[in-house]
Amino acid sequence: MSVTSKKFDNQVAIVTGASSGLGKACAIHLGSLGAKVVVNYRSGKEEAEETVKEIKQRGGDGLAVQADVSKEQDILNLFKKTLDTFGRLDILVSNAGMQVDAPFLDMTLEQWQRVIDVNLTGQFLCCREASKIFIRQGREMAAEEKSQNAIGKIVMMSSVHDIIPWAGHVNYAASKGGLLMFMKSIAQELAPYKIRINAVSPGAIKTPINKEVWSDEEKYKELLELIPYQRIGTPEDVAKAVAWLASDESDYIHGDTLYIDGGMTLYPAFSDNG
Ligand code: NAI
Ligand code: BGC
């Protein structure tokens, strides 16, 4: 009998916000590479179950679990359910995020707070719980099981707006800018435990979050002027990079951000000599 091994066989991953867009693509890709995937969703139960179905169709395994990443008790339940079902955790793709756009002068405290709660505090809660589990698993590993490689991997979904300022979206840009330092600081603190932590920062990727832009011909044309590579990204462009960062192939990459943006961060306005 021939046995085909896959990159993430025997590994368990949680992907937050995985009922749509980038989270869904990451969950399906990790699942197709052998990981058992916990597909977290906030309200899209049917879509999350569809993600699990697609993982199973590709020969993987998964489970949809409801949790609002900004709520501590929800996150404790999400991680407990993961351990109760699959017995361990190896990868966290901390992806859930949202935009609530408003001009700065009109932005309400509620609009500011909601985005910070989901995009930044949600990352804090998920990364903290994942790290506790990784450390516990590391301590329980027999000496002969220990390798040079990481005992747990975290990939955070940031954005090019962790370095590109974004008028009209200051809550979002502040959350992603904050995420950059959060990522680097916990990477520094947790490296001795051999927990490997990185972020990906996508540019414009075709998902529900920016449908208003890519579904409008005029706005789409304007968007392309910001992308030297002259195409919008696909969720799969991001999912492949996330899987690589979660794999041992990138084991010496730690505390770093991979920009997946078709050159959006290259100051395209300067391309005709300013
Ligand atoms: P999306 O709107 O399809 O996905 C966001 C997901 O997060 C949704 O499934 C939503 O239900 C979930 N979510 C929102 N609040 C939540 C909460 N409180 N608890 C649990 N889940 C929650 O859009 P997309 O593009 O897939 O966004 C995913 C991540 O990618 C976000 O963090 C976003 O900031 C980031 N991103 C997206 C880019 C793009 O161009 N599409 C570019 C850069 C970053
Ligand atoms: C935003 C998208 C936007 C992209 C590039 C992302 O972080 O969520 O709406 O298209 O950045 O500006």
mmCIF file of C-alpha atoms and ligand atoms in Angstrom:
data_model
loop_
_atom_site.group_PDB
_atom_site.id
_atom_site.type_symbol
_atom_site.label_atom_id
_atom_site.label_comp_id
_atom_site.label_asym_id
_atom_site.label_seq_id
_atom_site.Cartn_x
_atom_site.Cartn_y
_atom_site.Cartn_z
ATOM 1 C CA MET A 1 0.000 0.000 0.000
ATOM 2 C CA SER A 2 1.424 3.371 -0.927
ATOM 3 C CA VAL A 3 1.184 6.119 1.657
ATOM 4 C CA THR A 4 1.495 9.702 0.463
ATOM 5 C CA SER A 5 2.715 12.028 3.182
ATOM 6 C CA LYS A 6 1.724 15.664 3.239
ATOM 7 C CA LYS A 7 3.559 18.659 4.664
ATOM 8 C CA PHE A 8 1.201 19.193 7.628
ATOM 9 C CA ASP A 9 0.263 15.585 8.410
ATOM 10 C CA ASN A 10 -0.445 15.192 12.153
ATOM 11 C CA GLN A 11 -0.574 18.968 12.640
ATOM 12 C CA VAL A 12 -3.580 20.913 13.868
ATOM 13 C CA ALA A 13 -4.287 24.491 12.811
ATOM 14 C CA ILE A 14 -6.763 27.150 13.898
ATOM 15 C CA VAL A 15 -7.668 29.762 11.289
ATOM 16 C CA THR A 16 -9.774 32.647 12.594
ATOM 17 C CA GLY A 17 -12.331 34.352 10.388
ATOM 18 C CA ALA A 18 -12.247 31.397 8.014
ATOM 19 C CA SER A 19 -15.780 31.484 6.637
ATOM 20 C CA SER A 20 -14.752 33.874 3.837
ATOM 21 C CA GLY A 21 -11.912 35.518 1.953
ATOM 22 C CA LEU A 22 -8.320 35.014 3.028
ATOM 23 C CA GLY A 23 -9.143 32.917 6.099
ATOM 24 C CA LYS A 24 -11.173 30.495 4.004
ATOM 25 C CA ALA A 25 -8.386 30.157 1.423
ATOM 26 C CA CYS A 26 -5.777 29.589 4.172
ATOM 27 C CA ALA A 27 -7.937 26.950 5.876
ATOM 28 C CA ILE A 28 -8.527 25.053 2.633
ATOM 29 C CA HIS A 29 -4.868 25.226 1.625
ATOM 30 C CA LEU A 30 -3.571 24.045 5.016
ATOM 31 C CA GLY A 31 -6.202 21.289 4.993
ATOM 32 C CA SER A 32 -5.173 20.155 1.523
ATOM 33 C CA LEU A 33 -1.597 19.896 2.845
ATOM 34 C CA GLY A 34 -2.698 17.513 5.598
ATOM 35 C CA ALA A 35 -3.496 19.756 8.577
ATOM 36 C CA LYS A 36 -6.615 19.241 10.646
ATOM 37 C CA VAL A 37 -8.176 22.684 10.548
ATOM 38 C CA VAL A 38 -10.424 24.441 13.033
ATOM 39 C CA VAL A 39 -12.427 26.876 10.923
ATOM 40 C CA ASN A 40 -13.406 29.736 13.210
ATOM 41 C CA TYR A 41 -16.291 31.993 12.256
ATOM 42 C CA ARG A 42 -18.213 34.764 13.980
ATOM 43 C CA SER A 43 -21.608 34.607 12.265
ATOM 44 C CA GLY A 44 -21.284 32.760 8.927
ATOM 45 C CA LYS A 45 -22.055 29.231 10.145
ATOM 46 C CA GLU A 46 -23.131 27.890 6.745
ATOM 47 C CA GLU A 47 -20.103 29.390 4.986
ATOM 48 C CA ALA A 48 -17.780 27.956 7.669
ATOM 49 C CA GLU A 49 -19.314 24.534 7.196
ATOM 50 C CA GLU A 50 -18.820 24.943 3.446
ATOM 51 C CA THR A 51 -15.097 25.613 4.148
ATOM 52 C CA VAL A 52 -14.927 22.400 6.213
ATOM 53 C CA LYS A 53 -16.663 20.522 3.402
ATOM 54 C CA GLU A 54 -14.100 21.773 0.877
ATOM 55 C CA ILE A 55 -11.264 20.683 3.193
ATOM 56 C CA LYS A 56 -12.776 17.207 3.483
ATOM 57 C CA GLN A 57 -13.253 16.987 -0.292
ATOM 58 C CA ARG A 58 -9.497 17.516 -0.594
ATOM 59 C CA GLY A 59 -8.865 14.620 1.780
ATOM 60 C CA GLY A 60 -8.359 16.700 4.943
ATOM 61 C CA ASP A 61 -10.266 17.101 8.167
ATOM 62 C CA GLY A 62 -11.815 20.140 9.828
ATOM 63 C CA LEU A 63 -14.315 21.518 12.290
ATOM 64 C CA ALA A 64 -16.279 24.779 12.280
ATOM 65 C CA VAL A 65 -16.272 26.617 15.621
ATOM 66 C CA GLN A 66 -18.095 29.859 16.396
ATOM 67 C CA ALA A 67 -16.210 32.522 18.369
ATOM 68 C CA ASP A 68 -15.934 36.295 18.329
ATOM 69 C CA VAL A 69 -12.186 36.949 18.496
ATOM 70 C CA SER A 70 -12.711 40.106 20.538
ATOM 71 C CA LYS A 71 -14.372 38.180 23.380
ATOM 72 C CA GLU A 72 -12.095 36.441 25.859
ATOM 73 C CA GLN A 73 -14.530 33.694 26.858
ATOM 74 C CA ASP A 74 -15.242 32.867 23.189
ATOM 75 C CA ILE A 75 -11.523 32.462 22.558
ATOM 76 C CA LEU A 76 -11.001 30.257 25.617
ATOM 77 C CA ASN A 77 -13.842 28.063 24.304
ATOM 78 C CA LEU A 78 -12.382 28.002 20.775
ATOM 79 C CA PHE A 79 -8.998 26.728 22.000
ATOM 80 C CA LYS A 80 -10.590 24.246 24.414
ATOM 81 C CA LYS A 81 -12.804 22.837 21.674
ATOM 82 C CA THR A 82 -9.750 22.473 19.429
ATOM 83 C CA LEU A 83 -7.895 20.436 22.073
ATOM 84 C CA ASP A 84 -10.987 18.398 22.963
ATOM 85 C CA THR A 85 -11.500 17.486 19.301
ATOM 86 C CA PHE A 86 -8.030 17.132 17.834
ATOM 87 C CA GLY A 87 -5.850 16.804 20.960
ATOM 88 C CA ARG A 88 -3.174 19.353 20.062
ATOM 89 C CA LEU A 89 -2.349 22.617 18.268
ATOM 90 C CA ASP A 90 0.580 23.384 15.954
ATOM 91 C CA ILE A 91 -0.429 26.403 13.871
ATOM 92 C CA LEU A 92 -2.434 29.567 14.465
ATOM 93 C CA VAL A 93 -3.396 31.701 11.488
ATOM 94 C CA SER A 94 -4.764 34.763 13.235
ATOM 95 C CA ASN A 95 -6.670 36.237 10.343
ATOM 96 C CA ALA A 96 -10.009 37.681 11.491
ATOM 97 C CA GLY A 97 -10.298 41.391 10.860
ATOM 98 C CA MET A 98 -12.662 44.102 9.742
ATOM 99 C CA GLN A 99 -12.949 47.610 8.375
ATOM 100 C CA VAL A 100 -15.400 50.186 9.744
ATOM 101 C CA ASP A 101 -14.550 53.206 7.620
ATOM 102 C CA ALA A 102 -15.312 56.830 8.426
ATOM 103 C CA PRO A 103 -13.612 60.219 7.974
ATOM 104 C CA PHE A 104 -11.525 60.899 11.075
ATOM 105 C CA LEU A 105 -13.551 63.917 12.197
ATOM 106 C CA ASP A 106 -16.791 61.914 12.027
ATOM 107 C CA MET A 107 -15.452 58.681 13.472
ATOM 108 C CA THR A 108 -17.341 57.613 16.576
ATOM 109 C CA LEU A 109 -15.673 56.041 19.579
ATOM 110 C CA GLU A 110 -17.660 52.902 18.823
ATOM 111 C CA GLN A 111 -16.259 52.700 15.258
ATOM 112 C CA TRP A 112 -12.737 53.206 16.571
ATOM 113 C CA GLN A 113 -13.160 50.709 19.407
ATOM 114 C CA ARG A 114 -14.762 47.910 17.388
ATOM 115 C CA VAL A 115 -11.904 47.782 14.888
ATOM 116 C CA ILE A 116 -9.246 47.888 17.595
ATOM 117 C CA ASP A 117 -11.115 45.190 19.561
ATOM 118 C CA VAL A 118 -11.297 42.792 16.614
ATOM 119 C CA ASN A 119 -8.075 43.542 14.696
ATOM 120 C CA LEU A 120 -5.719 44.048 17.641
ATOM 121 C CA THR A 121 -7.236 42.722 20.882
ATOM 122 C CA GLY A 122 -8.474 39.662 18.959
ATOM 123 C CA GLN A 123 -4.879 38.968 17.912
ATOM 124 C CA PHE A 124 -3.698 39.377 21.516
ATOM 125 C CA LEU A 125 -6.249 36.871 22.842
ATOM 126 C CA CYS A 126 -5.647 34.258 20.126
ATOM 127 C CA CYS A 127 -1.847 34.507 20.215
ATOM 128 C CA ARG A 128 -1.780 34.297 24.015
ATOM 129 C CA GLU A 129 -3.890 31.144 24.142
ATOM 130 C CA ALA A 130 -2.031 29.478 21.256
ATOM 131 C CA SER A 131 1.333 30.233 22.893
ATOM 132 C CA LYS A 132 0.289 28.709 26.234
ATOM 133 C CA ILE A 133 -0.661 25.492 24.441
ATOM 134 C CA PHE A 134 2.574 25.412 22.393
ATOM 135 C CA ILE A 135 4.661 25.818 25.553
ATOM 136 C CA ARG A 136 2.753 23.092 27.380
ATOM 137 C CA GLN A 137 3.113 20.713 24.431
ATOM 138 C CA GLY A 138 6.823 21.527 24.203
ATOM 139 C CA ARG A 139 7.322 20.624 27.870
ATOM 140 C CA GLU A 140 5.462 17.349 27.406
ATOM 141 C CA MET A 141 7.577 16.312 24.388
ATOM 142 C CA ALA A 142 10.033 13.479 24.966
ATOM 143 C CA ALA A 143 13.672 14.427 24.320
ATOM 144 C CA GLU A 144 13.872 12.222 21.229
ATOM 145 C CA GLU A 145 10.817 13.927 19.725
ATOM 146 C CA LYS A 146 12.444 17.359 19.947
ATOM 147 C CA SER A 147 13.939 18.720 16.747
ATOM 148 C CA GLN A 148 15.661 21.942 15.760
ATOM 149 C CA ASN A 149 12.386 23.258 14.380
ATOM 150 C CA ALA A 150 9.661 25.344 16.009
ATOM 151 C CA ILE A 151 7.219 23.699 18.396
ATOM 152 C CA GLY A 152 4.428 26.053 17.322
ATOM 153 C CA LYS A 153 3.874 28.576 14.547
ATOM 154 C CA ILE A 154 1.817 31.758 14.428
ATOM 155 C CA VAL A 155 1.052 33.705 11.263
ATOM 156 C CA MET A 156 -0.829 36.971 11.779
ATOM 157 C CA MET A 157 -2.834 38.602 9.001
ATOM 158 C CA SER A 158 -1.698 42.199 8.927
ATOM 159 C CA SER A 159 -1.919 44.548 5.916
ATOM 160 C CA VAL A 160 0.173 46.915 3.814
ATOM 161 C CA HIS A 161 -1.561 49.489 6.025
ATOM 162 C CA ASP A 162 0.779 48.520 8.822
ATOM 163 C CA ILE A 163 3.178 50.863 6.981
ATOM 164 C CA ILE A 164 1.043 52.750 4.417
ATOM 165 C CA PRO A 165 -1.012 55.494 6.096
ATOM 166 C CA TRP A 166 -4.702 55.361 5.129
ATOM 167 C CA ALA A 167 -6.871 58.471 5.397
ATOM 168 C CA GLY A 168 -10.522 57.663 6.049
ATOM 169 C CA HIS A 169 -9.512 54.363 7.645
ATOM 170 C CA VAL A 170 -7.470 55.517 10.631
ATOM 171 C CA ASN A 171 -8.923 52.923 13.014
ATOM 172 C CA TYR A 172 -7.918 50.153 10.597
ATOM 173 C CA ALA A 173 -4.426 51.538 9.874
ATOM 174 C CA ALA A 174 -3.829 52.052 13.610
ATOM 175 C CA SER A 175 -4.883 48.464 14.326
ATOM 176 C CA LYS A 176 -2.503 47.050 11.697
ATOM 177 C CA GLY A 177 0.337 49.400 12.683
ATOM 178 C CA GLY A 178 -0.162 48.264 16.281
ATOM 179 C CA LEU A 179 -0.121 44.679 15.117
ATOM 180 C CA LEU A 180 3.352 45.140 13.634
ATOM 181 C CA MET A 181 4.859 45.989 17.036
ATOM 182 C CA PHE A 182 2.710 43.426 18.828
ATOM 183 C CA MET A 183 4.013 40.744 16.452
ATOM 184 C CA LYS A 184 7.649 41.777 16.860
ATOM 185 C CA SER A 185 7.409 42.106 20.641
ATOM 186 C CA ILE A 186 5.895 38.681 21.233
ATOM 187 C CA ALA A 187 8.325 37.214 18.689
ATOM 188 C CA GLN A 188 11.152 38.554 20.855
ATOM 189 C CA GLU A 189 9.551 37.281 24.072
ATOM 190 C CA LEU A 190 8.601 33.809 22.853
ATOM 191 C CA ALA A 191 11.600 32.888 20.687
ATOM 192 C CA PRO A 192 13.319 31.011 23.569
ATOM 193 C CA TYR A 193 10.322 28.684 23.691
ATOM 194 C CA LYS A 194 10.812 27.976 19.967
ATOM 195 C CA ILE A 195 7.485 29.478 19.026
ATOM 196 C CA ARG A 196 7.878 31.025 15.598
ATOM 197 C CA ILE A 197 5.884 34.172 14.912
ATOM 198 C CA ASN A 198 5.500 36.143 11.685
ATOM 199 C CA ALA A 199 2.980 38.278 9.836
ATOM 200 C CA VAL A 200 1.858 38.586 6.257
ATOM 201 C CA SER A 201 0.800 41.973 4.952
ATOM 202 C CA PRO A 202 -1.363 41.683 1.875
ATOM 203 C CA GLY A 203 -2.062 44.554 -0.523
ATOM 204 C CA ALA A 204 -5.375 44.581 -2.395
ATOM 205 C CA ILE A 205 -6.755 41.052 -2.527
ATOM 206 C CA LYS A 206 -10.142 40.287 -4.056
ATOM 207 C CA THR A 207 -12.346 39.399 -1.052
ATOM 208 C CA PRO A 208 -15.594 40.668 0.491
ATOM 209 C CA ILE A 209 -13.713 43.295 2.568
ATOM 210 C CA ASN A 210 -13.003 45.475 -0.499
ATOM 211 C CA LYS A 211 -15.824 44.391 -2.833
ATOM 212 C CA GLU A 212 -17.008 47.985 -3.021
ATOM 213 C CA VAL A 213 -13.728 48.827 -4.805
ATOM 214 C CA TRP A 214 -13.132 45.865 -7.147
ATOM 215 C CA SER A 215 -16.775 45.582 -8.224
ATOM 216 C CA ASP A 216 -16.852 49.176 -9.479
ATOM 217 C CA GLU A 217 -15.113 49.628 -12.846
ATOM 218 C CA GLU A 218 -13.884 53.164 -12.155
ATOM 219 C CA LYS A 219 -12.630 52.416 -8.640
ATOM 220 C CA TYR A 220 -10.963 49.208 -9.866
ATOM 221 C CA LYS A 221 -9.059 51.196 -12.511
ATOM 222 C CA GLU A 222 -7.874 53.630 -9.841
ATOM 223 C CA LEU A 223 -6.852 50.720 -7.625
ATOM 224 C CA LEU A 224 -4.680 49.225 -10.385
ATOM 225 C CA GLU A 225 -2.713 52.486 -10.484
ATOM 226 C CA LEU A 226 -1.564 51.625 -6.952
ATOM 227 C CA ILE A 227 -0.342 48.154 -7.964
ATOM 228 C CA PRO A 228 2.827 48.051 -10.119
ATOM 229 C CA TYR A 229 2.200 44.366 -10.872
ATOM 230 C CA GLN A 230 -1.087 45.398 -12.488
ATOM 231 C CA ARG A 231 -3.444 42.857 -11.033
ATOM 232 C CA ILE A 232 -5.479 42.458 -7.891
ATOM 233 C CA GLY A 233 -4.310 39.623 -5.617
ATOM 234 C CA THR A 234 -6.166 36.361 -5.107
ATOM 235 C CA PRO A 235 -6.795 34.711 -1.733
ATOM 236 C CA GLU A 236 -4.644 31.808 -2.957
ATOM 237 C CA ASP A 237 -1.659 34.172 -3.445
ATOM 238 C CA VAL A 238 -1.844 34.814 0.294
ATOM 239 C CA ALA A 239 -2.728 31.270 1.389
ATOM 240 C CA LYS A 240 0.389 29.812 -0.263
ATOM 241 C CA ALA A 241 2.653 32.286 1.531
ATOM 242 C CA VAL A 242 0.905 31.665 4.855
ATOM 243 C CA ALA A 243 1.375 27.891 4.490
ATOM 244 C CA TRP A 244 5.059 28.397 3.735
ATOM 245 C CA LEU A 245 5.506 30.593 6.815
ATOM 246 C CA ALA A 246 3.738 27.937 8.904
ATOM 247 C CA SER A 247 6.023 25.196 7.587
ATOM 248 C CA ASP A 248 9.499 24.060 8.573
ATOM 249 C CA GLU A 249 10.763 25.341 5.201
ATOM 250 C CA SER A 250 10.807 28.826 6.749
ATOM 251 C CA ASP A 251 12.086 27.721 10.162
ATOM 252 C CA TYR A 252 14.696 30.465 10.548
ATOM 253 C CA ILE A 253 12.256 33.255 9.657
ATOM 254 C CA HIS A 254 11.008 34.813 12.866
ATOM 255 C CA GLY A 255 9.527 38.193 13.810
ATOM 256 C CA ASP A 256 9.230 39.227 10.195
ATOM 257 C CA THR A 257 6.549 40.523 7.841
ATOM 258 C CA LEU A 258 6.093 39.263 4.300
ATOM 259 C CA TYR A 259 4.443 41.846 2.027
ATOM 260 C CA ILE A 260 2.209 40.166 -0.571
ATOM 261 C CA ASP A 261 1.112 43.192 -2.530
ATOM 262 C CA GLY A 262 2.168 43.179 -6.201
ATOM 263 C CA GLY A 263 4.465 46.079 -5.316
ATOM 264 C CA MET A 264 1.899 48.325 -3.608
ATOM 265 C CA THR A 265 4.501 49.301 -1.002
ATOM 266 C CA LEU A 266 6.965 50.449 -3.711
ATOM 267 C CA TYR A 267 5.641 54.047 -3.843
ATOM 268 C CA PRO A 268 4.137 53.558 -7.349
ATOM 269 C CA ALA A 269 3.428 57.290 -7.660
ATOM 270 C CA PHE A 270 7.205 57.732 -8.134
ATOM 271 C CA SER A 271 7.439 55.269 -11.026
ATOM 272 C CA ASP A 272 7.460 58.043 -13.684
ATOM 273 C CA ASN A 273 10.221 59.924 -11.888
ATOM 274 C CA GLY A 274 7.999 61.874 -9.458
HETATM 275 P P1 NAI B 1 -13.394 39.126 4.810
HETATM 276 O O1 NAI B 1 -14.330 40.190 5.256
HETATM 277 O O2 NAI B 1 -13.858 38.122 3.824
HETATM 278 O O3 NAI B 1 -12.838 38.316 6.055
HETATM 279 C C1 NAI B 1 -12.811 38.764 7.364
HETATM 280 C C2 NAI B 1 -13.270 37.621 8.215
HETATM 281 O O4 NAI B 1 -13.105 37.954 9.578
HETATM 282 C C3 NAI B 1 -14.765 37.341 7.973
HETATM 283 O O5 NAI B 1 -14.950 35.950 7.806
HETATM 284 C C4 NAI B 1 -15.404 37.837 9.247
HETATM 285 O O6 NAI B 1 -16.589 37.134 9.606
HETATM 286 C C5 NAI B 1 -14.281 37.571 10.250
HETATM 287 N N1 NAI B 1 -14.468 38.356 11.455
HETATM 288 C C6 NAI B 1 -14.708 39.688 11.565
HETATM 289 N N2 NAI B 1 -14.871 40.014 12.860
HETATM 290 C C7 NAI B 1 -14.709 38.865 13.568
HETATM 291 C C8 NAI B 1 -14.750 38.561 14.928
HETATM 292 N N3 NAI B 1 -15.017 39.500 15.848
HETATM 293 N N4 NAI B 1 -14.539 37.284 15.311
HETATM 294 C C9 NAI B 1 -14.290 36.305 14.402
HETATM 295 N N5 NAI B 1 -14.244 36.552 13.090
HETATM 296 C C10 NAI B 1 -14.453 37.808 12.681
HETATM 297 O O7 NAI B 1 -12.113 39.881 4.275
HETATM 298 P P2 NAI B 1 -10.611 39.350 4.089
HETATM 299 O O8 NAI B 1 -10.018 40.225 3.081
HETATM 300 O O9 NAI B 1 -10.573 37.913 3.884
HETATM 301 O O10 NAI B 1 -9.960 39.748 5.488
HETATM 302 C C11 NAI B 1 -9.202 38.838 6.257
HETATM 303 C C12 NAI B 1 -8.030 39.538 6.897
HETATM 304 O O11 NAI B 1 -7.176 40.005 5.872
HETATM 305 C C13 NAI B 1 -8.401 40.765 7.738
HETATM 306 O O12 NAI B 1 -7.600 40.766 8.903
HETATM 307 C C14 NAI B 1 -8.014 41.926 6.835
HETATM 308 O O13 NAI B 1 -7.671 43.051 7.569
HETATM 309 C C15 NAI B 1 -6.816 41.335 6.118
HETATM 310 N N6 NAI B 1 -6.437 41.978 4.876
HETATM 311 C C16 NAI B 1 -7.228 41.907 3.748
HETATM 312 C C17 NAI B 1 -6.803 42.479 2.579
HETATM 313 C C18 NAI B 1 -7.603 42.459 1.327
HETATM 314 O O14 NAI B 1 -7.282 43.226 0.410
HETATM 315 N N7 NAI B 1 -8.602 41.621 1.192
HETATM 316 C C19 NAI B 1 -5.511 43.159 2.489
HETATM 317 C C20 NAI B 1 -4.784 43.200 3.739
HETATM 318 C C21 NAI B 1 -5.229 42.612 4.860
HETATM 319 C C1 BGC B 2 -7.803 46.464 3.136
HETATM 320 C C2 BGC B 2 -8.377 46.415 1.749
HETATM 321 C C3 BGC B 2 -7.497 47.193 0.785
HETATM 322 C C4 BGC B 2 -6.038 46.762 0.901
HETATM 323 C C5 BGC B 2 -5.113 47.638 0.081
HETATM 324 C C6 BGC B 2 -6.382 45.984 3.096
HETATM 325 O O1 BGC B 2 -5.829 45.963 4.377
HETATM 326 O O2 BGC B 2 -8.587 45.655 4.005
HETATM 327 O O3 BGC B 2 -9.686 46.988 1.740
HETATM 328 O O4 BGC B 2 -7.925 46.948 -0.551
HETATM 329 O O5 BGC B 2 -5.629 46.816 2.252
HETATM 330 O O6 BGC B 2 -5.316 49.000 0.307
#
